[in-house]
Amino acid sequence: MDVRAAIATEAGKPLEIATVQLEGPRAFEVLVETKATGICHTDEFTLSGADPEGLFPAILGHEGAGVVVEVGDGVTSVKPGDHVIPLYTPECRQCPSCLSRKTNLCTAIRATQGQGLMPDGTSRFSLDGKPLHHYMGCSTFANFTVLPEIALAKIREDAPFDKVCYIGCGVTTGIGAVINTAGVEAGAKAIVFGLGGIGLNVIQGLRLAGADMIIGVDLNPTKKEWGERFGLTHFVNPADLEGELVPYLVDMTKKGADQIGGADYTFDCTGNVSVMRDALESSHRGWGVSVIIGVAPSGAEIATRPFQLVTGRVWKGTAFGGARGRTDVPKIVDWYMDGKIEIDPMITHTMPLQDINTGFDLMHAGESIRSVVLY
Ligand code: NAD
Ligand code: 022
Ligand code: ZN
């Protein structure tokens, strides 16, 4: 069938809007009509050419929501008409990783997904008879897409596509990092580095978990107000400080009998390796947990003194907030519908597919929290 798509033709070029061909679903695959998609950093990372694993030409996009149109042979968990969110981290419930209960990184279709292909090793998208690559198993920058059944979370039908698409990446990553990866408890003190589309969701996750002190760190002064909107209790702009950031943060967290200081939990939402170090070192001696969420440039390395870890700090990382998509995403949609979490104010811009490159420009300029393409 003919579908409308934004094609990443080659590294560093704007997306090209065109009509492309999409084949129907094969066994264990599902055709989905995309209703909305967010624009996220990793789309830009790939489009820019900075991602060494990026493939071209491709249909990017991994933060979508839509409706099932047709299912292939053997599909049992969704049917035409179901509302779904595509999952760049699938959940097969059968591979050793899923069965371990220790990770959300399902390995069932990992190899082909990384090669921009469906699990049978072929692409459903083509242009003039030449295949186009899929992206993160989702390719939501097209008004129809084909996904493996295990990469779809079925969600309630009263949830608005233009908002819950954000649960396909940013919301789940931020909230999941707090709940699944860090395991934050009520009364905790936390520091969030980078108050963008991910950091703001970490903040609302911390509020949900009942954290007492939520310190936000950002170089952009406009982020103070943004953070406070979602539960931030203190804001620090490193550019405004006379001295060093880490001792300043450690001092802020000192209270009563505890004169050691440091946060119980810290989160890097910048992707900057020196921020990652500051995040670890501003966590509490003996028990501080620091979670890396930001994706660093290819080849980057992190550093700290081993003493930091020997004295009990823990460095962790998270993909998709540790969420098991088919199980956890529908619950997060419920939290949104029940008013436990907010999404609407973070979607600062919307646009038709035709104007998708504007969404990338807004992200570059730091003017948007999230842009959403509406089909
Ligand atoms: P964003 O650009 O919206 O926000 C980043 C924020 O960090 C901005 O407010 C910026 O001002 C601030 N910042 C930059 N450098 C800083 C510094 N040195 N000190 C303090 N603040 C600084 O980006 P986002 O959408 O929030 O994404 C953040 C990161 O999370 C990206 O690297 C993205 O790729 C990553 N991410 C990871 C996952 C995962 O599963 N691990 C999922 C989604 C996104
Ligand atoms: C999403 N991300 C950043 C912004 N939006 C993002 C990028 C990468 C990962 C998670 C989120 C990620 C962490 C660990 C992995 N990935 C490897 C998973 C594995 O090997 O099992 C990752 C994922 C998908 C892809 C590449 C890397 C892909 O489909 N190309 C989850
Ligand atoms: Zn993303």
XYZ file of C-alpha atoms and ligand atoms in Angstrom:
451
model
C 0.000 0.000 0.000
C 0.974 3.658 -0.396
C 1.833 5.454 2.854
C 3.047 8.965 3.715
C 6.450 8.979 5.377
C 9.399 11.156 6.337
C 12.498 9.505 4.880
C 15.984 9.895 6.330
C 17.746 9.701 2.983
C 21.286 10.265 4.241
C 23.188 11.541 7.275
C 22.931 15.267 7.929
C 20.100 15.954 5.458
C 16.595 17.043 6.483
C 13.888 14.395 6.307
C 12.114 14.118 2.954
C 8.349 13.739 2.937
C 7.268 11.243 0.305
C 4.839 8.474 -0.559
C 6.466 5.081 -0.008
C 5.313 1.486 -0.332
C 4.452 -0.626 2.709
C 3.858 -4.373 2.480
C 1.213 -5.978 4.675
C 2.028 -7.901 7.861
C 3.627 -11.351 7.643
C 3.320 -14.007 10.375
C 3.504 -12.573 13.916
C 3.442 -9.028 12.506
C 0.904 -6.234 12.767
C -0.033 -3.313 10.499
C -0.618 -0.173 12.574
C -2.051 3.185 11.513
C 0.130 5.737 13.284
C -1.982 8.558 14.761
C 0.749 10.570 16.483
C 4.498 10.438 17.106
C 6.886 12.379 19.287
C 10.280 13.544 18.039
C 13.060 12.376 20.362
C 16.819 12.904 20.618
C 17.804 9.537 19.297
C 15.988 10.258 16.013
C 18.179 13.343 15.716
C 21.294 11.412 16.841
C 20.741 8.961 13.992
C 19.723 11.556 11.407
C 22.800 13.693 12.141
C 25.128 10.808 11.284
C 26.656 10.796 14.801
C 25.282 7.292 15.456
C 27.788 4.823 13.964
C 25.035 2.207 13.814
C 22.649 4.498 11.945
C 21.363 3.092 8.651
C 20.131 5.001 5.578
C 17.751 5.349 3.894
C 15.371 4.753 6.801
C 12.004 5.685 8.259
C 12.879 7.026 11.725
C 10.578 7.623 14.726
C 10.087 5.496 17.838
C 7.619 7.412 20.070
C 4.211 6.670 18.586
C 0.622 5.662 19.190
C -1.927 4.259 16.771
C -4.553 1.701 15.817
C -4.185 -1.887 14.625
C -5.415 -2.239 11.029
C -4.496 -5.834 10.141
C -2.730 -8.746 11.816
C -0.583 -11.455 10.256
C -0.836 -15.209 10.842
C -0.334 -16.353 14.392
C -1.024 -12.986 16.025
C -3.193 -13.451 19.131
C -2.529 -10.530 21.502
C -3.977 -7.726 19.351
C -6.777 -7.423 16.774
C -7.903 -4.784 14.253
C -9.233 -1.708 16.043
C -7.036 -2.111 19.127
C -5.158 0.988 20.262
C -1.425 0.407 20.656
C 1.913 1.991 21.511
C 4.958 0.677 19.581
C 7.856 -0.571 21.734
C 11.500 -0.091 20.771
C 12.222 -2.434 23.661
C 9.921 -5.400 22.934
C 8.701 -7.915 25.510
C 8.479 -11.500 24.210
C 8.108 -13.095 27.682
C 10.033 -16.143 26.392
C 13.697 -15.229 25.848
C 16.275 -15.769 28.622
C 16.280 -12.031 29.386
C 12.492 -11.769 29.751
C 12.418 -14.982 31.803
C 15.236 -13.783 34.076
C 12.976 -11.063 35.541
C 16.227 -9.118 35.992
C 16.156 -6.957 32.860
C 13.734 -5.438 30.365
C 16.197 -5.884 27.485
C 14.337 -8.588 25.538
C 16.640 -10.298 23.038
C 14.044 -12.041 20.845
C 14.412 -9.727 17.815
C 17.451 -7.699 18.865
C 19.743 -8.608 15.960
C 17.346 -7.800 13.117
C 15.994 -4.691 14.878
C 19.535 -3.279 15.020
C 19.907 -3.974 11.281
C 16.750 -2.015 10.487
C 14.865 -5.150 9.467
C 11.835 -7.144 10.541
C 12.528 -10.432 12.404
C 12.519 -12.437 9.134
C 15.415 -10.316 7.876
C 13.488 -8.226 5.334
C 11.971 -4.736 5.212
C 8.292 -3.918 4.670
C 9.068 -0.373 3.449
C 10.330 0.451 -0.036
C 10.629 3.360 -2.439
C 10.733 2.733 -6.196
C 11.350 -0.961 -5.468
C 14.364 -0.276 -3.224
C 14.074 -1.243 0.452
C 14.017 1.401 3.188
C 15.279 0.493 6.671
C 12.995 0.243 9.672
C 14.174 2.119 12.778
C 14.309 0.815 16.373
C 11.668 -1.641 15.259
C 9.076 1.166 15.155
C 9.378 3.611 12.196
C 6.643 5.897 13.478
C 7.478 8.703 11.002
C 5.000 7.085 8.589
C 1.201 7.131 8.779
C 1.187 3.316 8.622
C 3.904 0.969 9.868
C 4.427 -2.756 10.429
C 5.721 -4.074 13.763
C 6.314 -7.432 15.405
C 3.441 -8.409 17.718
C 5.837 -8.505 20.706
C 6.651 -4.833 20.094
C 3.117 -3.556 20.725
C 1.531 -2.529 24.009
C -2.275 -2.648 23.845
C -3.727 0.403 25.576
C -7.195 1.654 26.550
C -9.250 3.241 23.776
C -10.161 6.466 25.575
C -6.518 7.600 25.811
C -5.673 10.461 23.408
C -3.036 9.452 20.829
C -1.572 12.958 20.642
C -0.554 12.756 24.323
C 0.092 9.081 25.076
C 2.536 8.712 22.175
C 5.046 10.330 24.594
C 4.681 7.237 26.813
C 6.359 5.333 23.952
C 9.695 6.804 25.061
C 10.150 9.921 27.225
C 7.493 9.468 29.895
C 8.207 5.787 30.506
C 11.979 6.340 30.484
C 11.858 9.121 33.083
C 9.240 7.644 35.397
C 10.567 4.104 34.948
C 14.111 5.170 35.864
C 12.755 6.358 39.235
C 10.453 3.442 39.970
C 12.031 0.433 38.226
C 15.729 1.251 38.062
C 16.375 3.357 41.167
C 13.499 2.058 43.304
C 13.056 5.425 45.022
C 11.233 5.329 48.371
C 9.068 7.968 50.047
C 11.105 10.596 51.870
C 14.158 10.262 49.614
C 16.398 13.131 48.488
C 17.172 13.225 44.775
C 19.091 15.302 42.234
C 18.118 15.443 38.555
C 20.731 16.697 36.065
C 19.174 18.057 32.850
C 15.542 19.189 32.922
C 14.420 18.372 29.383
C 11.882 15.911 28.031
C 13.408 13.125 30.151
C 14.448 15.042 33.292
C 10.962 16.525 33.768
C 9.529 13.017 33.711
C 12.117 11.904 36.274
C 10.898 14.809 38.431
C 7.254 13.779 38.185
C 8.296 10.166 38.882
C 10.055 11.358 42.044
C 6.952 13.279 43.095
C 4.875 10.124 42.505
C 7.334 8.078 44.603
C 7.037 10.606 47.436
C 10.564 12.045 47.391
C 11.041 14.885 49.923
C 13.785 16.861 48.229
C 14.004 17.097 44.444
C 16.940 19.227 43.288
C 17.166 20.080 39.579
C 20.412 21.094 37.872
C 20.369 22.791 34.464
C 22.431 25.412 32.636
C 19.271 26.878 31.119
C 17.596 29.224 33.650
C 14.146 28.766 32.070
C 14.181 25.176 33.338
C 13.641 26.294 36.966
C 10.024 27.139 36.278
C 9.561 24.024 34.146
C 10.902 21.818 36.940
C 8.757 23.452 39.614
C 5.706 22.767 37.481
C 6.311 18.999 37.994
C 7.534 18.855 41.592
C 11.035 20.340 41.763
C 11.827 21.695 45.243
C 15.230 23.317 44.529
C 16.969 24.534 41.372
C 20.700 24.962 40.788
C 22.260 26.586 37.725
C 25.950 25.576 37.686
C 26.719 28.757 35.725
C 25.607 30.866 38.702
C 27.906 29.174 41.231
C 31.166 30.674 42.501
C 32.658 27.317 43.520
C 32.383 23.674 42.571
C 29.013 22.065 41.823
C 29.414 18.742 43.662
C 30.291 20.150 47.130
C 27.503 22.698 46.704
C 24.946 19.948 46.033
C 26.294 17.745 48.835
C 25.975 20.678 51.216
C 22.358 21.309 50.159
C 21.413 17.754 51.115
C 22.951 17.856 54.618
C 20.292 17.748 57.270
C 20.194 17.301 61.058
C 22.445 14.557 62.366
C 23.624 13.526 58.890
C 26.529 15.825 58.133
C 27.963 13.608 55.387
C 25.508 14.825 52.771
C 24.756 13.650 49.245
C 21.508 12.578 47.612
C 19.978 9.141 48.009
C 19.384 9.076 44.252
C 20.778 11.067 41.329
C 19.884 10.929 37.636
C 21.827 12.019 34.565
C 19.413 13.202 31.889
C 21.991 15.057 29.779
C 24.162 12.435 28.074
C 27.245 14.473 29.098
C 29.948 12.285 30.702
C 31.247 14.975 33.041
C 27.684 15.501 34.295
C 27.479 11.709 34.819
C 30.545 11.955 37.071
C 29.059 14.856 39.039
C 25.837 12.885 39.425
C 27.656 9.881 40.882
C 29.819 11.990 43.180
C 26.909 14.022 44.536
C 25.157 10.844 45.680
C 25.436 9.774 49.323
C 28.431 7.886 50.677
C 27.459 4.348 51.625
C 24.201 4.038 49.707
C 23.788 6.663 46.959
C 22.477 5.311 43.657
C 23.201 7.231 40.450
C 21.293 6.341 37.308
C 22.600 7.152 33.820
C 19.710 7.838 31.450
C 21.372 10.177 28.951
C 22.915 8.637 25.839
C 26.525 9.810 25.463
C 28.212 10.430 22.093
C 29.651 7.338 20.435
C 33.028 6.357 21.926
C 32.626 8.495 25.079
C 33.887 7.088 28.385
C 32.919 7.768 31.990
C 35.399 8.249 34.830
C 35.476 8.521 38.604
C 37.855 7.460 41.374
C 37.261 3.852 42.477
C 37.056 5.281 46.019
C 33.636 6.675 45.066
C 32.329 3.152 44.501
C 34.362 1.488 47.263
C 32.599 3.813 49.667
C 29.268 2.416 48.611
C 27.935 4.548 45.786
C 26.294 2.571 42.976
C 26.413 3.492 39.291
C 23.506 2.172 37.204
C 22.081 2.719 33.742
C 18.659 2.303 32.289
C 17.068 1.645 28.885
C 13.415 2.636 28.483
C 13.289 3.145 32.250
C 13.642 -0.578 32.859
C 10.043 -0.941 31.693
C 8.635 -4.183 30.306
C 6.609 -2.542 27.594
C 3.603 -4.786 27.086
C 3.119 -5.072 30.854
C 4.081 -1.589 32.079
C 3.071 0.820 29.284
C -0.709 0.178 29.650
C -0.349 0.930 33.386
C 1.392 4.234 32.688
C -1.426 5.127 30.290
C -3.841 4.455 33.185
C -1.795 6.697 35.503
C -2.098 9.472 32.927
C -5.846 8.946 32.465
C -6.309 8.888 36.268
C -4.438 12.194 36.647
C -1.519 10.654 38.599
C 0.974 11.939 36.040
C 0.908 14.859 33.614
C 1.813 14.878 29.955
C -0.104 17.694 28.255
C 2.051 20.678 29.352
C 5.262 18.962 28.191
C 3.980 18.740 24.626
C 4.982 22.246 23.674
C 4.569 21.944 19.893
C 2.497 19.927 17.419
C 2.753 19.817 13.628
C 1.654 17.834 10.584
C 4.134 15.353 9.059
C 4.826 17.898 6.339
C 6.522 20.149 8.931
C 8.443 17.463 10.838
C 11.801 19.156 10.168
C 10.551 22.152 12.183
C 10.271 19.781 15.148
C 13.958 18.907 14.769
C 14.850 22.615 14.553
C 12.920 23.353 17.779
C 14.755 20.515 19.553
C 18.138 21.849 18.340
C 17.319 25.339 19.552
C 16.209 24.012 22.982
C 12.844 25.691 22.434
C 10.666 22.602 22.811
C 10.223 20.023 25.529
C 8.418 17.714 23.098
C 7.162 18.182 19.547
C 4.478 15.777 18.383
C 3.572 15.040 14.767
C -0.163 14.541 14.234
C -1.246 12.446 11.243
P 16.715 17.652 26.270
O 17.621 18.269 25.298
O 15.254 17.973 26.215
O 17.211 17.999 27.741
C 18.539 18.035 28.138
C 18.662 19.113 29.224
O 19.983 19.041 29.777
C 18.479 20.531 28.692
O 17.523 21.217 29.489
C 19.863 21.150 28.814
O 19.818 22.543 29.107
C 20.453 20.353 29.973
N 21.918 20.307 30.002
C 22.758 20.106 28.963
N 24.045 20.110 29.383
C 24.008 20.303 30.720
C 25.019 20.408 31.723
N 26.307 20.301 31.435
N 24.617 20.605 33.001
C 23.298 20.720 33.303
N 22.315 20.640 32.399
C 22.659 20.429 31.123
O 16.907 16.080 26.143
P 15.933 14.907 26.657
O 14.890 14.629 25.652
O 15.514 15.232 28.045
O 16.941 13.669 26.649
C 18.004 13.610 27.582
C 18.897 12.412 27.290
O 18.191 11.196 27.580
C 19.366 12.296 25.838
O 20.733 11.928 25.862
C 18.507 11.167 25.307
O 19.102 10.511 24.220
C 18.431 10.276 26.528
N 17.372 9.240 26.527
C 17.692 8.023 27.038
C 16.759 7.017 27.079
C 17.103 5.680 27.706
O 16.314 4.745 27.566
N 18.215 5.547 28.384
C 15.465 7.234 26.579
C 15.151 8.507 26.081
C 16.117 9.507 26.059
C 15.480 6.404 23.132
N 16.774 6.237 23.439
C 17.356 7.456 23.487
C 16.390 8.368 23.223
N 15.236 7.696 23.002
C 17.414 5.023 23.665
C 18.503 4.679 22.886
C 19.152 3.449 23.152
C 18.704 2.606 24.149
C 17.582 2.970 24.888
C 16.939 4.166 24.637
C 19.368 1.389 24.423
C 20.003 1.069 25.621
C 20.576 -0.180 25.472
C 20.274 -0.610 24.194
N 19.574 0.358 23.526
C 20.701 -1.926 23.627
C 19.628 -2.905 23.809
C 20.113 -4.305 23.479
O 21.208 -4.460 22.946
O 19.365 -5.248 23.792
C 19.114 0.267 22.224
C 17.778 -0.065 21.951
C 17.318 -0.172 20.618
C 18.210 0.052 19.571
C 19.522 0.380 19.837
C 19.963 0.486 21.153
C 17.716 -0.089 18.160
O 16.636 -0.557 17.916
N 18.473 0.317 17.171
C 16.784 -0.304 23.055
Zn 13.351 8.356 22.556
